[in-house]
């Protein structure tokens, strides 16, 4: 199955909220470390809206639908926390891995020195992915581990690839705004319909 990962903005936040709410109880527990309620997801989303500069989102999609999300959040101390979740029926197909790769590439390019991720002790899959991406995991509290990674600066190839990826994102946004601009003017010069 081909899957594409896109870096996205706050515009897609309602879809992120729907995704989080639709996770199975087991996946909610693995993602948040407790069985989060819809109310608490709404609080998280509201917080993201108020502080949107501190949040970055990615989604993974097949040709038909979005199947996974990556979220990086900047804390008050400037550290960045990374979290991922994939729709249950699309897990174990490399999507989580792809999301983490994209997120770490973005973080390196933007000179973020360190990222970390909370994992519950039983979540062997995310611990495997953390180690695969060179995050060092250590025990945090009973039943919980933290995986952290000091990020090197992007090398010239990584920086170039990320530069063009973000260039294309900006061009897509320009195209969207240009369409809106044209609609605005065509609306203004269109004759009013006869009553
Ligand atoms: C964790 C999660 C994001 C992983 O996404 P995914 O798309 O299923 O993961 P991938 O298919 O990319 O990778 C799974 C890897 O785990 C390995 N794996 C599978 N079962 C495993 C197990 N029991 N123990 C260790 N590794 C395991 C796979 O072999 C694969 O490794 P590889 O890439 O080296 O072959 C997904 O399971 C999920 O959404 N879980 C619920 C939310 C969550 O736990 N989020 C993490 C906390 S922030």
mmCIF file of C-alpha atoms and ligand atoms in Angstrom:
data_model
loop_
_atom_site.group_PDB
_atom_site.id
_atom_site.type_symbol
_atom_site.label_atom_id
_atom_site.label_comp_id
_atom_site.label_asym_id
_atom_site.label_seq_id
_atom_site.Cartn_x
_atom_site.Cartn_y
_atom_site.Cartn_z
ATOM 1 C CA UNK A 1 0.000 0.000 0.000
ATOM 2 C CA UNK A 2 1.351 3.414 -0.940
ATOM 3 C CA UNK A 3 1.117 5.999 1.771
ATOM 4 C CA UNK A 4 2.123 9.669 1.639
ATOM 5 C CA UNK A 5 3.038 11.812 4.609
ATOM 6 C CA UNK A 6 2.186 15.538 4.616
ATOM 7 C CA UNK A 7 3.173 18.257 7.009
ATOM 8 C CA UNK A 8 0.044 20.253 7.698
ATOM 9 C CA UNK A 9 -1.276 23.249 9.565
ATOM 10 C CA UNK A 10 -3.901 24.055 12.111
ATOM 11 C CA UNK A 11 -6.535 24.027 9.286
ATOM 12 C CA UNK A 12 -6.732 20.253 9.598
ATOM 13 C CA UNK A 13 -7.139 20.247 13.350
ATOM 14 C CA UNK A 14 -10.761 19.084 13.311
ATOM 15 C CA UNK A 15 -9.695 15.999 11.373
ATOM 16 C CA UNK A 16 -6.935 15.358 13.879
ATOM 17 C CA UNK A 17 -9.515 15.601 16.652
ATOM 18 C CA UNK A 18 -11.787 13.109 14.854
ATOM 19 C CA UNK A 19 -8.857 10.733 14.414
ATOM 20 C CA UNK A 20 -7.934 10.852 18.116
ATOM 21 C CA UNK A 21 -11.539 10.287 19.159
ATOM 22 C CA UNK A 22 -11.891 7.328 16.804
ATOM 23 C CA UNK A 23 -8.848 5.456 18.175
ATOM 24 C CA UNK A 24 -9.650 2.184 19.919
ATOM 25 C CA UNK A 25 -9.517 2.278 23.732
ATOM 26 C CA UNK A 26 -6.295 0.268 23.627
ATOM 27 C CA UNK A 27 -4.690 2.714 21.181
ATOM 28 C CA UNK A 28 -5.878 5.726 23.204
ATOM 29 C CA UNK A 29 -4.231 4.195 26.242
ATOM 30 C CA UNK A 30 -0.997 3.552 24.316
ATOM 31 C CA UNK A 31 -0.999 7.035 22.812
ATOM 32 C CA UNK A 32 -1.776 9.055 25.956
ATOM 33 C CA UNK A 33 -0.818 6.703 28.776
ATOM 34 C CA UNK A 34 -4.436 6.692 30.012
ATOM 35 C CA UNK A 35 -7.876 6.185 28.521
ATOM 36 C CA UNK A 36 -8.447 9.753 27.377
ATOM 37 C CA UNK A 37 -12.054 10.961 27.110
ATOM 38 C CA UNK A 38 -13.525 12.937 24.208
ATOM 39 C CA UNK A 39 -13.783 15.894 26.584
ATOM 40 C CA UNK A 40 -10.029 15.773 27.268
ATOM 41 C CA UNK A 41 -9.314 15.467 23.551
ATOM 42 C CA UNK A 42 -11.392 18.622 23.024
ATOM 43 C CA UNK A 43 -9.310 20.355 25.718
ATOM 44 C CA UNK A 44 -6.106 19.293 23.966
ATOM 45 C CA UNK A 45 -7.428 20.572 20.626
ATOM 46 C CA UNK A 46 -8.520 23.866 22.187
ATOM 47 C CA UNK A 47 -5.070 24.285 23.702
ATOM 48 C CA UNK A 48 -3.538 23.619 20.274
ATOM 49 C CA UNK A 49 -5.758 26.339 18.747
ATOM 50 C CA UNK A 50 -4.794 28.891 21.387
ATOM 51 C CA UNK A 51 -1.090 28.029 21.094
ATOM 52 C CA UNK A 52 -0.893 26.971 17.464
ATOM 53 C CA UNK A 53 2.695 28.180 17.050
ATOM 54 C CA UNK A 54 3.786 25.479 19.489
ATOM 55 C CA UNK A 55 2.238 22.627 17.533
ATOM 56 C CA UNK A 56 3.160 20.893 14.301
ATOM 57 C CA UNK A 57 1.025 18.236 12.638
ATOM 58 C CA UNK A 58 1.620 15.596 9.996
ATOM 59 C CA UNK A 59 -0.826 13.179 8.448
ATOM 60 C CA UNK A 60 -0.320 9.991 6.484
ATOM 61 C CA UNK A 61 -2.796 9.214 3.747
ATOM 62 C CA UNK A 62 -3.482 6.495 1.247
ATOM 63 C CA UNK A 63 -5.158 7.402 -2.053
ATOM 64 C CA UNK A 64 -8.507 7.249 -0.283
ATOM 65 C CA UNK A 65 -8.153 8.524 3.254
ATOM 66 C CA UNK A 66 -6.018 9.789 6.130
ATOM 67 C CA UNK A 67 -4.780 6.879 8.183
ATOM 68 C CA UNK A 68 -2.330 8.273 10.731
ATOM 69 C CA UNK A 69 -1.159 11.429 12.442
ATOM 70 C CA UNK A 70 2.070 12.782 13.891
ATOM 71 C CA UNK A 71 2.095 15.612 16.410
ATOM 72 C CA UNK A 72 5.025 17.612 17.768
ATOM 73 C CA UNK A 73 4.382 19.977 20.674
ATOM 74 C CA UNK A 74 6.763 22.554 22.132
ATOM 75 C CA UNK A 75 6.685 22.705 25.928
ATOM 76 C CA UNK A 76 7.191 25.796 28.078
ATOM 77 C CA UNK A 77 10.867 24.853 28.612
ATOM 78 C CA UNK A 78 11.399 24.792 24.829
ATOM 79 C CA UNK A 79 11.651 20.990 24.562
ATOM 80 C CA UNK A 80 9.614 19.196 21.871
ATOM 81 C CA UNK A 81 7.444 16.150 22.455
ATOM 82 C CA UNK A 82 6.638 13.833 19.602
ATOM 83 C CA UNK A 83 3.610 11.510 19.363
ATOM 84 C CA UNK A 84 2.168 9.310 16.631
ATOM 85 C CA UNK A 85 -0.992 7.287 16.076
ATOM 86 C CA UNK A 86 -2.173 5.147 13.189
ATOM 87 C CA UNK A 87 -5.725 3.881 12.532
ATOM 88 C CA UNK A 88 -5.946 0.386 13.960
ATOM 89 C CA UNK A 89 -6.605 -1.437 10.669
ATOM 90 C CA UNK A 90 -3.617 0.305 9.031
ATOM 91 C CA UNK A 91 -1.055 -0.485 11.723
ATOM 92 C CA UNK A 92 2.043 -2.629 11.077
ATOM 93 C CA UNK A 93 2.382 -1.434 7.496
ATOM 94 C CA UNK A 94 5.241 0.991 8.022
ATOM 95 C CA UNK A 95 3.091 4.141 8.455
ATOM 96 C CA UNK A 96 4.229 4.974 12.007
ATOM 97 C CA UNK A 97 7.819 4.580 10.844
ATOM 98 C CA UNK A 98 7.206 6.921 7.877
ATOM 99 C CA UNK A 99 5.593 9.559 10.111
ATOM 100 C CA UNK A 100 8.473 9.509 12.600
ATOM 101 C CA UNK A 101 11.012 9.800 9.759
ATOM 102 C CA UNK A 102 9.270 12.912 8.392
ATOM 103 C CA UNK A 103 8.937 14.482 11.828
ATOM 104 C CA UNK A 104 12.599 13.966 12.674
ATOM 105 C CA UNK A 105 13.665 15.351 9.268
ATOM 106 C CA UNK A 106 11.604 18.462 9.942
ATOM 107 C CA UNK A 107 13.030 18.805 13.459
ATOM 108 C CA UNK A 108 16.633 18.495 12.244
ATOM 109 C CA UNK A 109 16.109 21.075 9.520
ATOM 110 C CA UNK A 110 14.616 23.489 12.038
ATOM 111 C CA UNK A 111 17.590 23.101 14.402
ATOM 112 C CA UNK A 112 15.623 21.460 17.198
ATOM 113 C CA UNK A 113 18.345 19.990 19.399
ATOM 114 C CA UNK A 114 16.301 17.282 21.130
ATOM 115 C CA UNK A 115 12.934 15.566 20.906
ATOM 116 C CA UNK A 116 11.341 13.090 23.268
ATOM 117 C CA UNK A 117 8.380 10.755 23.359
ATOM 118 C CA UNK A 118 6.498 9.134 26.241
ATOM 119 C CA UNK A 119 5.851 5.425 25.847
ATOM 120 C CA UNK A 120 4.065 3.120 28.232
ATOM 121 C CA UNK A 121 6.197 0.145 29.260
ATOM 122 C CA UNK A 122 3.910 -2.343 27.468
ATOM 123 C CA UNK A 123 4.068 -0.511 24.146
ATOM 124 C CA UNK A 124 6.828 -2.568 22.551
ATOM 125 C CA UNK A 125 6.061 -1.349 19.030
ATOM 126 C CA UNK A 126 6.712 2.335 19.745
ATOM 127 C CA UNK A 127 9.787 1.409 21.785
ATOM 128 C CA UNK A 128 11.051 -0.585 18.814
ATOM 129 C CA UNK A 129 10.428 2.393 16.504
ATOM 130 C CA UNK A 130 12.083 4.761 18.990
ATOM 131 C CA UNK A 131 15.235 2.641 19.062
ATOM 132 C CA UNK A 132 15.115 2.218 15.276
ATOM 133 C CA UNK A 133 15.250 6.026 14.997
ATOM 134 C CA UNK A 134 18.093 6.265 17.558
ATOM 135 C CA UNK A 135 15.963 7.611 20.414
ATOM 136 C CA UNK A 136 17.370 6.398 23.726
ATOM 137 C CA UNK A 137 14.651 5.037 25.979
ATOM 138 C CA UNK A 138 14.834 5.141 29.750
ATOM 139 C CA UNK A 139 12.442 4.430 32.605
ATOM 140 C CA UNK A 140 10.447 7.515 33.640
ATOM 141 C CA UNK A 141 8.049 6.287 36.303
ATOM 142 C CA UNK A 142 6.587 2.833 37.048
ATOM 143 C CA UNK A 143 5.060 1.537 33.796
ATOM 144 C CA UNK A 144 6.294 4.444 31.694
ATOM 145 C CA UNK A 145 9.393 5.157 29.648
ATOM 146 C CA UNK A 146 10.733 8.255 27.954
ATOM 147 C CA UNK A 147 12.508 8.014 24.643
ATOM 148 C CA UNK A 148 14.729 10.970 23.841
ATOM 149 C CA UNK A 149 16.945 11.852 20.932
ATOM 150 C CA UNK A 150 19.603 14.508 20.564
ATOM 151 C CA UNK A 151 19.318 15.545 16.966
ATOM 152 C CA UNK A 152 22.353 16.281 14.833
ATOM 153 C CA UNK A 153 22.122 19.124 12.323
ATOM 154 C CA UNK A 154 20.721 17.976 8.964
ATOM 155 C CA UNK A 155 23.473 17.082 6.499
ATOM 156 C CA UNK A 156 23.509 18.841 3.124
ATOM 157 C CA UNK A 157 21.364 16.157 1.404
ATOM 158 C CA UNK A 158 18.787 16.037 4.199
ATOM 159 C CA UNK A 159 18.666 19.833 4.337
ATOM 160 C CA UNK A 160 18.201 20.063 0.579
ATOM 161 C CA UNK A 161 15.408 17.477 0.551
ATOM 162 C CA UNK A 162 13.600 19.199 3.418
ATOM 163 C CA UNK A 163 14.069 22.624 1.834
ATOM 164 C CA UNK A 164 12.316 21.510 -1.374
ATOM 165 C CA UNK A 165 9.584 19.723 0.523
ATOM 166 C CA UNK A 166 8.750 22.881 2.470
ATOM 167 C CA UNK A 167 9.156 24.997 -0.674
ATOM 168 C CA UNK A 168 6.462 22.856 -2.340
ATOM 169 C CA UNK A 169 4.195 23.160 0.705
ATOM 170 C CA UNK A 170 4.442 26.960 0.464
ATOM 171 C CA UNK A 171 3.762 26.884 -3.295
ATOM 172 C CA UNK A 172 0.626 24.793 -2.687
ATOM 173 C CA UNK A 173 -0.510 27.340 -0.118
ATOM 174 C CA UNK A 174 0.164 30.173 -2.625
ATOM 175 C CA UNK A 175 -1.949 28.373 -5.231
ATOM 176 C CA UNK A 176 -4.797 28.069 -2.729
ATOM 177 C CA UNK A 177 -4.586 31.771 -1.858
ATOM 178 C CA UNK A 178 -4.379 32.766 -5.541
ATOM 179 C CA UNK A 179 -7.577 30.831 -6.239
ATOM 180 C CA UNK A 180 -9.263 32.634 -3.363
ATOM 181 C CA UNK A 181 -7.963 35.976 -4.630
ATOM 182 C CA UNK A 182 -9.304 35.307 -8.131
ATOM 183 C CA UNK A 183 -12.674 34.300 -6.720
ATOM 184 C CA UNK A 184 -12.760 37.526 -4.721
ATOM 185 C CA UNK A 185 -12.209 39.664 -7.811
ATOM 186 C CA UNK A 186 -14.483 37.689 -10.078
ATOM 187 C CA UNK A 187 -17.151 38.072 -7.409
ATOM 188 C CA UNK A 188 -16.609 41.842 -7.355
ATOM 189 C CA UNK A 189 -16.831 42.349 -11.123
ATOM 190 C CA UNK A 190 -19.649 39.865 -11.840
ATOM 191 C CA UNK A 191 -22.884 41.678 -12.744
ATOM 192 C CA UNK A 192 -25.538 41.378 -10.088
ATOM 193 C CA UNK A 193 -28.261 38.870 -11.054
ATOM 194 C CA UNK A 194 -31.545 40.527 -12.135
ATOM 195 C CA UNK A 195 -34.258 40.316 -9.515
HETATM 196 C C1 LIG B 1 2.755 2.869 17.663
HETATM 197 C C2 LIG B 1 2.159 3.039 16.273
HETATM 198 C C3 LIG B 1 2.100 4.523 15.920
HETATM 199 C C4 LIG B 1 3.077 2.327 15.278
HETATM 200 O O1 LIG B 1 2.605 2.550 13.986
HETATM 201 P P1 LIG B 1 2.654 1.364 12.896
HETATM 202 O O2 LIG B 1 2.268 1.989 11.600
HETATM 203 O O3 LIG B 1 1.873 0.228 13.379
HETATM 204 O O4 LIG B 1 4.198 1.001 12.934
HETATM 205 P P2 LIG B 1 5.107 0.468 11.738
HETATM 206 O O5 LIG B 1 4.342 -0.528 10.939
HETATM 207 O O6 LIG B 1 5.679 1.629 11.016
HETATM 208 O O7 LIG B 1 6.306 -0.194 12.531
HETATM 209 C C5 LIG B 1 6.091 -1.211 13.453
HETATM 210 C C6 LIG B 1 7.444 -1.773 13.848
HETATM 211 O O8 LIG B 1 7.293 -2.469 15.087
HETATM 212 C C7 LIG B 1 7.731 -3.829 14.929
HETATM 213 N N1 LIG B 1 6.911 -4.627 15.806
HETATM 214 C C8 LIG B 1 5.692 -5.139 15.585
HETATM 215 N N2 LIG B 1 5.269 -5.808 16.685
HETATM 216 C C9 LIG B 1 6.264 -5.699 17.608
HETATM 217 C C10 LIG B 1 6.434 -6.176 18.954
HETATM 218 N N3 LIG B 1 5.498 -6.891 19.550
HETATM 219 N N4 LIG B 1 7.580 -5.872 19.603
HETATM 220 C C11 LIG B 1 8.530 -5.118 19.010
HETATM 221 N N5 LIG B 1 8.432 -4.651 17.731
HETATM 222 C C12 LIG B 1 7.306 -4.944 17.056
HETATM 223 C C13 LIG B 1 7.538 -4.102 13.441
HETATM 224 O O9 LIG B 1 8.352 -5.161 13.010
HETATM 225 C C14 LIG B 1 7.963 -2.769 12.840
HETATM 226 O O10 LIG B 1 9.363 -2.667 12.878
HETATM 227 P P3 LIG B 1 10.255 -2.539 11.529
HETATM 228 O O11 LIG B 1 9.857 -1.248 10.882
HETATM 229 O O12 LIG B 1 11.672 -2.506 12.029
HETATM 230 O O13 LIG B 1 9.913 -3.734 10.702
HETATM 231 C C15 LIG B 1 0.745 2.404 16.188
HETATM 232 O O14 LIG B 1 0.819 1.086 16.612
HETATM 233 C C16 LIG B 1 -0.304 3.147 16.992
HETATM 234 O O15 LIG B 1 -0.968 4.049 16.487
HETATM 235 N N6 LIG B 1 -0.473 2.752 18.278
HETATM 236 C C17 LIG B 1 -1.410 3.469 19.148
HETATM 237 C C18 LIG B 1 -0.875 4.847 19.555
HETATM 238 C C19 LIG B 1 0.509 4.749 20.145
HETATM 239 O O16 LIG B 1 0.846 3.804 20.839
HETATM 240 N N7 LIG B 1 1.345 5.772 19.887
HETATM 241 C C20 LIG B 1 2.690 5.793 20.410
HETATM 242 C C21 LIG B 1 2.817 6.600 21.644
HETATM 243 S S1 LIG B 1 3.028 8.291 21.259
#
